[in-house]
Short mmCIF file of C-alpha atoms in Angstrom, two decimals:
data_model
loop_
_atom_site.label_atom_id
_atom_site.label_comp_id
_atom_site.label_asym_id
_atom_site.label_seq_id
_atom_site.Cartn_x
_atom_site.Cartn_y
_atom_site.Cartn_z
CA MET A 10 106.76 -40.81 1.48
CA VAL A 11 105.41 -41.73 -1.36
CA SER A 12 108.04 -41.57 -4.53
CA ASN A 13 107.51 -39.80 -7.63
CA GLN A 14 107.64 -42.63 -9.64
CA VAL A 15 105.19 -44.53 -7.79
CA LEU A 16 102.90 -41.33 -7.82
CA GLN A 17 103.25 -40.77 -11.90
CA LYS A 18 102.34 -44.36 -12.60
CA THR A 19 99.06 -43.78 -10.13
CA ILE A 20 98.35 -40.56 -12.38
CA ASP A 21 99.20 -42.61 -15.74
CA GLY A 22 97.09 -45.38 -14.75
CA LEU A 23 93.98 -43.30 -13.50
CA PHE A 24 94.41 -40.83 -16.83
CA LYS A 25 94.47 -43.86 -19.05
CA ILE A 26 91.01 -45.14 -17.39
CA THR A 27 89.28 -41.50 -16.69
CA ARG A 28 90.67 -39.73 -19.41
CA VAL A 29 90.67 -36.83 -17.32
CA GLY A 30 94.01 -34.88 -16.95
CA LEU A 31 95.63 -34.87 -13.60
CA ALA A 32 98.68 -33.53 -11.66
CA VAL A 33 100.33 -33.82 -8.32
CA ILE A 34 101.82 -30.95 -7.11
CA ASP A 35 103.79 -29.90 -3.67
CA PRO A 36 102.38 -27.18 -1.25
CA GLU A 37 105.52 -25.06 -3.10
CA GLY A 38 104.22 -25.21 -6.66
CA GLY A 39 106.59 -27.67 -7.54
CA VAL A 40 105.31 -30.86 -10.16
CA LEU A 41 105.76 -33.92 -8.79
CA ALA A 42 103.31 -35.94 -11.51
CA SER A 43 100.76 -35.15 -14.23
CA ALA A 44 99.01 -36.78 -17.07
CA GLY A 45 97.07 -35.63 -19.95
CA MET A 46 97.82 -31.79 -18.90
CA ASP A 47 100.23 -28.90 -19.02
CA PRO A 48 101.06 -28.80 -14.74
CA VAL A 49 103.25 -26.02 -15.04
CA ARG A 50 100.52 -23.02 -15.56
CA TYR A 51 98.53 -24.83 -12.30
CA ALA A 52 101.92 -24.15 -10.22
CA GLU A 53 101.13 -20.72 -9.02
CA PRO A 54 97.48 -21.54 -8.10
CA ALA A 55 97.98 -24.49 -6.10
CA ARG A 56 101.00 -22.66 -3.84
CA ASN A 57 98.06 -19.94 -3.28
CA PHE A 58 95.44 -22.64 -2.81
CA SER A 59 97.84 -24.61 -0.24
CA LYS A 60 98.22 -20.71 1.72
CA SER A 61 94.41 -21.21 2.15
CA GLU A 62 92.08 -22.71 4.83
CA ALA A 63 89.74 -24.82 1.87
CA GLU A 64 90.42 -28.20 1.78
CA MET A 65 88.87 -28.61 -2.08
CA GLN A 66 87.67 -25.71 -4.59
CA VAL A 67 87.09 -25.12 -8.31
CA ALA A 68 89.64 -22.50 -10.07
CA TYR A 69 90.85 -22.08 -13.26
CA GLY A 70 88.78 -24.50 -14.69
CA SER A 71 89.76 -27.56 -12.68
CA GLN A 72 89.57 -29.05 -9.13
CA PHE A 73 91.98 -28.30 -6.68
CA VAL A 74 92.11 -31.12 -3.50
CA LYS A 75 94.42 -31.29 -0.66
CA ILE A 76 96.20 -34.29 0.13
CA PHE A 77 97.33 -34.60 3.54
CA GLU A 78 99.50 -37.15 5.81
CA GLU A 79 98.92 -36.65 9.90
CA SER A 80 97.57 -33.09 9.42
CA HIS A 81 100.36 -32.25 7.56
CA LEU A 82 99.44 -30.71 4.05
CA GLU A 83 101.42 -33.27 1.80
CA TYR A 84 100.22 -32.58 -2.03
CA ILE A 85 97.75 -30.71 -4.40
CA LEU A 86 95.76 -32.85 -6.63
CA VAL A 87 94.49 -31.00 -9.84
CA ALA A 88 91.85 -32.79 -11.92
CA GLU A 89 91.37 -30.71 -15.12
CA GLY A 90 87.33 -29.68 -16.02
CA GLU A 91 84.24 -28.48 -13.77
CA THR A 92 81.94 -31.21 -14.71
CA ASP A 93 80.83 -33.98 -12.05
CA GLN A 94 83.32 -36.64 -13.68
CA ALA A 95 86.06 -34.17 -13.23
CA SER A 96 85.16 -33.91 -9.48
CA MET A 97 84.58 -37.50 -9.32
CA VAL A 98 87.87 -37.90 -10.37
CA SER A 99 89.78 -35.51 -8.13
CA ARG A 100 88.04 -37.88 -5.03
CA VAL A 101 88.85 -40.69 -6.31
CA ALA A 102 92.54 -40.09 -7.33
CA ALA A 103 92.98 -38.69 -3.80
CA PHE A 104 91.76 -41.06 -1.94
CA GLN A 105 93.90 -42.98 -3.89
CA ILE A 106 96.92 -41.13 -3.62
CA ASN A 107 95.91 -41.54 0.43
CA GLU A 108 96.02 -45.17 0.72
CA LEU A 109 99.50 -45.30 -1.45
CA MET A 110 100.57 -42.82 1.59
CA VAL A 111 99.32 -45.34 4.15
CA ALA A 112 100.51 -48.40 2.70
CA TYR A 113 104.18 -46.31 2.27
CA ARG A 114 104.03 -45.56 5.94
CA GLU A 115 103.78 -48.52 7.15
CA ARG A 116 106.33 -50.43 5.25
CA PHE A 117 108.26 -47.59 6.24
CA ASP A 118 107.68 -48.37 10.16
CA LYS A 119 108.63 -51.92 8.73
CA ASP A 120 111.24 -50.82 7.27
CA ASN A 121 112.88 -49.01 10.29
CA PHE A 122 112.76 -52.08 12.12
CA ILE A 123 114.13 -54.72 9.72
CA LYS A 124 117.41 -52.44 9.15
CA ASN A 125 117.19 -51.69 13.14
CA LEU A 126 116.92 -55.80 13.29
CA LEU A 127 119.46 -56.82 10.34
CA LEU A 128 122.31 -54.33 12.37
CA ASP A 129 121.18 -55.75 16.20
CA ASN A 130 120.10 -52.37 17.43
CA LEU A 131 116.96 -53.90 19.22
CA LEU A 132 116.98 -55.80 22.44
CA LEU A 133 114.99 -58.81 22.44
CA VAL A 134 112.02 -57.09 24.47
CA ASP A 135 111.67 -54.72 21.63
CA ILE A 136 112.19 -57.34 18.93
CA TYR A 137 109.06 -58.91 20.25
CA ASN A 138 106.87 -55.93 21.14
CA ARG A 139 107.92 -54.43 17.94
CA ALA A 140 107.09 -57.09 15.92
CA LYS A 141 103.53 -57.61 17.38
CA LYS A 142 102.42 -54.47 16.73
CA LEU A 143 103.72 -54.53 12.97
CA HIS A 144 102.25 -57.65 12.33
CA ILE A 145 105.52 -59.68 11.91
CA GLU A 146 105.52 -63.12 12.81
CA PHE A 147 108.24 -64.36 15.27
CA GLU A 148 108.59 -67.82 14.31
CA LYS A 149 109.25 -68.55 10.98
CA ARG A 150 111.67 -69.86 8.43
CA ARG A 151 113.67 -66.55 7.06
CA ILE A 152 117.01 -66.51 5.54
CA VAL A 153 118.87 -62.88 4.43
CA LEU A 154 120.26 -62.15 0.90
CA VAL A 155 122.63 -59.07 0.19
CA VAL A 156 122.46 -57.90 -3.59
CA GLU A 157 125.93 -56.04 -4.39
CA VAL A 158 124.59 -53.13 -6.47
CA GLY A 159 127.37 -51.01 -6.55
CA SER A 160 128.27 -47.09 -4.98
CA ASP A 161 127.22 -45.99 -8.81
CA ARG A 162 123.81 -47.12 -9.00
CA GLY A 163 121.31 -44.65 -10.39
CA GLY A 164 119.02 -45.31 -7.63
CA THR A 165 116.30 -47.41 -8.98
CA GLU A 166 117.76 -51.03 -7.78
CA ILE A 167 116.07 -51.07 -5.11
CA GLU A 168 112.53 -50.87 -6.59
CA ARG A 169 113.70 -53.42 -9.37
CA VAL A 170 114.26 -56.02 -6.78
CA ARG A 171 111.12 -55.27 -5.15
CA ASP A 172 108.94 -55.67 -8.07
CA LEU A 173 110.64 -59.34 -7.96
CA PHE A 174 108.59 -59.47 -4.64
CA ASN A 175 105.63 -57.55 -4.72
CA GLN A 176 103.49 -60.66 -4.72
CA HIS A 177 104.79 -61.55 -1.17
CA PRO A 178 104.04 -58.85 1.35
CA GLU A 179 105.75 -61.34 4.19
CA ASP A 180 109.33 -60.58 2.57
CA PHE A 181 111.20 -57.36 3.08
CA VAL A 182 113.79 -55.54 0.98
CA THR A 183 115.46 -52.71 2.15
CA ALA A 184 118.97 -51.22 2.19
CA VAL A 185 121.22 -50.15 5.17
CA ASP A 186 124.19 -48.63 2.66
CA GLU A 187 124.59 -47.29 -0.98
CA ASN A 188 126.27 -50.22 -1.98
CA ASN A 189 123.62 -53.22 -1.09
CA VAL A 190 120.17 -54.25 -1.11
CA ILE A 191 118.92 -56.39 1.57
CA ILE A 192 116.13 -59.09 1.20
CA VAL A 193 115.22 -60.79 3.96
CA LYS A 194 112.94 -63.79 2.61
CA GLU A 195 110.42 -65.80 4.59
CA LEU A 196 110.37 -69.21 2.99
CA ALA A 197 107.41 -71.81 2.93
CA PRO A 198 107.61 -75.02 4.43
CA ALA A 199 108.85 -77.13 1.47
CA GLU A 200 111.60 -74.15 0.67
CA GLY A 201 114.79 -74.99 1.17
CA TYR A 202 118.66 -73.81 -0.17
CA LYS A 203 118.14 -74.84 -3.89
CA GLU A 204 115.16 -72.39 -3.98
CA ILE A 205 117.41 -69.76 -2.59
CA GLU A 206 119.97 -70.78 -4.94
CA LYS A 207 117.34 -70.43 -8.10
CA LEU A 208 116.35 -66.94 -6.31
CA ALA A 209 119.47 -65.66 -6.12
CA GLN A 210 120.06 -66.68 -9.92
CA THR A 211 116.75 -64.69 -11.07
CA ILE A 212 117.83 -61.29 -9.06
CA VAL A 213 121.52 -61.47 -11.20
CA ASP A 214 119.59 -62.20 -14.15
CA GLN A 215 117.49 -59.06 -13.82
CA PHE A 216 120.46 -57.17 -14.55
CA ARG A 217 121.80 -58.55 -17.25
CA ASP A 218 120.21 -55.56 -19.35
CA GLU A 219 122.98 -53.65 -17.59
CA ILE A 220 126.68 -54.98 -19.56
CA ASP A 221 128.67 -52.94 -17.08
CA ARG A 222 126.98 -53.70 -14.03
CA ASN A 223 128.76 -56.10 -11.98
CA VAL A 224 125.85 -57.34 -9.14
CA ARG A 225 126.88 -60.28 -6.81
CA VAL A 226 124.43 -62.18 -4.51
CA SER A 227 125.05 -63.81 -1.37
CA TYR A 228 122.74 -65.43 1.11
CA GLY A 229 123.33 -66.49 4.70
CA THR A 230 121.24 -69.88 6.61
CA ILE A 231 118.05 -70.24 7.25
CA VAL A 232 116.99 -69.52 10.47
CA SER A 233 113.61 -70.24 12.42
CA GLU A 234 113.04 -66.98 14.59
CA LEU A 235 112.73 -63.22 13.91
CA LYS A 236 115.94 -62.63 16.46
CA GLU A 237 118.24 -64.62 14.86
CA VAL A 238 117.41 -62.76 11.05
CA SER A 239 120.43 -60.59 11.78
CA ARG A 240 122.90 -63.56 12.00
CA SER A 241 121.69 -64.83 8.46
CA TYR A 242 122.59 -61.43 7.54
CA LYS A 243 125.70 -61.28 9.08
CA GLU A 244 126.85 -64.46 7.16
CA ALA A 245 125.54 -63.20 3.98
CA THR A 246 127.61 -60.15 4.47
CA MET A 247 130.61 -62.27 5.00
CA ALA A 248 130.00 -64.56 2.00
CA LEU A 249 130.21 -61.99 0.00
CA ASP A 250 133.55 -60.69 1.38
CA VAL A 251 134.68 -64.36 1.53
CA GLY A 252 133.42 -64.69 -2.43
CA LYS A 253 135.22 -61.56 -3.66
CA ILE A 254 138.30 -63.50 -2.52
CA PHE A 255 138.29 -66.87 -3.09
CA PHE A 256 135.32 -67.13 -5.50
CA ARG A 257 135.78 -64.23 -7.77
CA ASP A 258 133.88 -66.37 -10.76
CA HIS A 259 130.77 -66.48 -8.81
CA LYS A 260 127.80 -64.06 -9.00
CA VAL A 261 125.77 -65.97 -6.64
CA ILE A 262 127.48 -67.03 -3.55
CA ALA A 263 126.35 -69.06 -0.06
CA TYR A 264 127.82 -68.78 3.18
CA SER A 265 127.63 -72.56 3.52
CA VAL A 266 130.04 -72.93 1.03
CA LEU A 267 132.86 -71.03 2.17
CA GLY A 268 134.91 -73.50 3.60
CA ILE A 269 138.17 -72.59 4.96
CA GLY A 270 138.25 -69.58 3.37
CA ARG A 271 135.52 -68.65 5.73
CA LEU A 272 138.07 -69.33 8.33
CA ILE A 273 141.20 -67.72 6.39
CA TYR A 274 138.64 -64.16 6.47
CA GLN A 275 138.72 -63.70 9.98
CA LEU A 276 142.59 -64.13 10.44
CA PRO A 277 144.54 -60.87 11.49
CA ILE A 278 146.76 -60.06 8.99
CA PRO A 279 149.85 -59.91 11.31
CA LEU A 280 149.19 -63.33 11.94
CA CYS A 281 148.97 -64.09 8.08
CA GLN A 282 152.44 -62.50 7.88
CA MET A 283 154.21 -64.63 10.31
CA PHE A 284 152.52 -67.62 8.66
CA ILE A 285 153.61 -66.87 5.20
CA SER A 286 157.14 -66.26 6.46
CA GLU A 287 157.33 -69.77 8.22
CA ILE A 288 156.19 -71.44 5.20
CA PHE A 289 158.16 -69.59 2.25
CA LYS A 290 161.10 -68.30 4.32
CA ASP A 291 162.17 -65.41 2.46
CA LYS A 292 160.11 -66.35 -0.65
CA SER A 293 156.46 -65.74 -1.53
CA PRO A 294 153.83 -67.06 -3.97
CA ASN A 295 153.76 -63.74 -5.38
CA ASP A 296 157.54 -64.00 -6.58
CA PHE A 297 156.31 -67.15 -8.85
CA ASP A 298 155.87 -66.39 -11.99
CA GLU A 299 153.11 -67.50 -14.42
CA GLU A 300 154.04 -70.96 -15.55
CA THR A 301 154.57 -72.23 -11.94
CA ILE A 302 151.56 -70.54 -10.93
CA SER A 303 149.41 -72.57 -13.91
CA THR A 304 151.31 -75.47 -13.11
CA ILE A 305 149.97 -75.56 -9.25
CA ASN A 306 146.89 -74.01 -9.88
CA LYS A 307 146.04 -77.28 -12.36
CA PHE A 308 148.00 -79.85 -10.21
CA PHE A 309 145.49 -78.76 -7.35
CA GLU A 310 142.42 -79.10 -9.72
CA ASN A 311 143.51 -82.49 -10.52
CA ASN A 312 143.60 -83.70 -7.32
CA LEU A 313 147.33 -83.97 -7.15
CA ASN A 314 147.40 -85.94 -10.63
CA VAL A 315 150.72 -86.43 -11.75
CA SER A 316 149.55 -87.95 -15.39
CA GLU A 317 146.19 -85.65 -15.75
CA THR A 318 148.00 -82.45 -15.06
CA SER A 319 150.69 -83.12 -17.71
CA ARG A 320 147.92 -84.08 -20.20
CA GLN A 321 146.11 -81.18 -19.71
CA LEU A 322 148.94 -78.73 -19.67
CA TYR A 323 150.11 -80.34 -22.42
CA ILE A 324 153.67 -81.16 -21.51
CA HIS A 325 155.31 -84.61 -20.91
CA ARG A 326 154.68 -86.27 -17.54
CA ASN A 327 158.29 -85.58 -16.80
CA THR A 328 158.50 -82.14 -17.65
CA LEU A 329 155.46 -81.45 -14.59
CA VAL A 330 158.15 -83.75 -12.35
CA TYR A 331 161.04 -81.37 -13.00
CA ARG A 332 158.58 -78.40 -12.11
CA LEU A 333 157.61 -79.55 -8.84
CA ASP A 334 161.09 -80.59 -8.17
CA LYS A 335 162.32 -77.09 -8.81
CA LEU A 336 159.39 -76.06 -6.96
CA GLN A 337 160.48 -78.34 -3.76
CA LYS A 338 163.75 -76.86 -3.92
CA ALA A 339 162.28 -73.24 -3.73
CA THR A 340 160.03 -73.85 -0.87
CA GLY A 341 161.03 -77.41 0.74
CA LEU A 342 157.13 -78.34 0.11
CA ASP A 343 156.75 -81.58 -2.32
CA LEU A 344 153.36 -81.01 -3.18
CA ARG A 345 152.95 -84.74 -4.29
CA VAL A 346 153.11 -85.16 -0.33
CA PHE A 347 149.48 -84.74 1.08
CA ASP A 348 150.27 -83.06 4.08
CA ASP A 349 152.85 -80.40 2.41
CA ALA A 350 149.95 -80.09 -0.50
CA ILE A 351 147.80 -79.02 2.03
CA THR A 352 150.11 -76.36 3.71
CA PHE A 353 150.78 -75.24 0.17
CA LYS A 354 147.16 -74.76 -0.85
CA ILE A 355 146.25 -73.10 2.23
CA ALA A 356 149.27 -70.49 2.18
CA LEU A 357 147.89 -69.62 -1.69
CA MET A 358 144.63 -68.63 -0.15
CA VAL A 359 146.47 -66.73 2.88
CA VAL A 360 148.12 -64.67 0.53
CA GLU A 361 145.41 -64.61 -1.65
CA TYR A 362 143.78 -62.51 1.50
CA MET A 363 146.42 -60.58 2.12
CA ASN A 364 146.51 -59.52 -1.78
CA TYR A 365 142.96 -58.58 -1.31
CA MET A 366 143.30 -56.63 2.00
CA GLU A 367 145.96 -54.69 1.01
CA ASP A 368 144.59 -53.97 -2.83
CA HIS A 369 141.21 -52.28 -0.74
CA ASN A 370 143.41 -50.33 2.07
CA PHE A 371 142.07 -52.57 4.94
#
């Protein structure tokens, strides 16, 4: 069914052109859209007209036209006036709404197909057959982007994202849950990850007007066949989750840059707990004070360079060495030794992952 928002936009446009008052009313008398008239006075007449056998009639000084979708009465169109112009406008408006319904029905069929494709609910033969029936090319380069808009959204987010793709009918914008909007983007031969990164940032910018909106965009890898779209979707979903843990400051996150975070995210919690216990014994990075954590992070940021780290922390070199020695006594790991530094870095990421899973009750 065509959304009320689209119906209103259509009716507004027709009224501006024709200056004939218009309204779209459902068979029960509910006003769905109107322009240039008081639609409430037509609610009862429209309800009565819906029960008649006539498809068009002139009554109450206006034109009444029934609009059907596959033999089912969907709308009553009302155009004010008994003139030839009002009659013509009523037929034009009914035709326009009929075309919208056809387009939306086709999009609904494609939307259902894309959803099932993303969720791996289709056999390979079904993908081929349905794609052919819906005129969707099988061998095209595509990529999936996931836009996290949050569960408290107002319901217009998917339309706002669709607005960016109105000129690209080969792209699909849909949703499989209440938190995310999903884009299956078809790529031109010359397009790659650089263009997708810019597109993702454009989507984030689309919601800049909502100060409290924390929109994030992730994307998977480019695939060459329609059957592989579900893989790109899974990658984008993982990128979104991993990004919340290890890339919290990033509004856009790609699957290809997750690094070791991708591996840690797939570890079972009991195995993580065992690893942390082996590394830190009865200690835990959660027990470190803020000064120690700040020192560790800055040391890693500067590639284990003692001089540069002490300069950026505004402390004497010997003070930094003292802190590192103290940390070595507490954990048995010397961050100035490459192997120990790697072990410590991975352990910190594992703890970060465990904390996130615990906070979100996973």
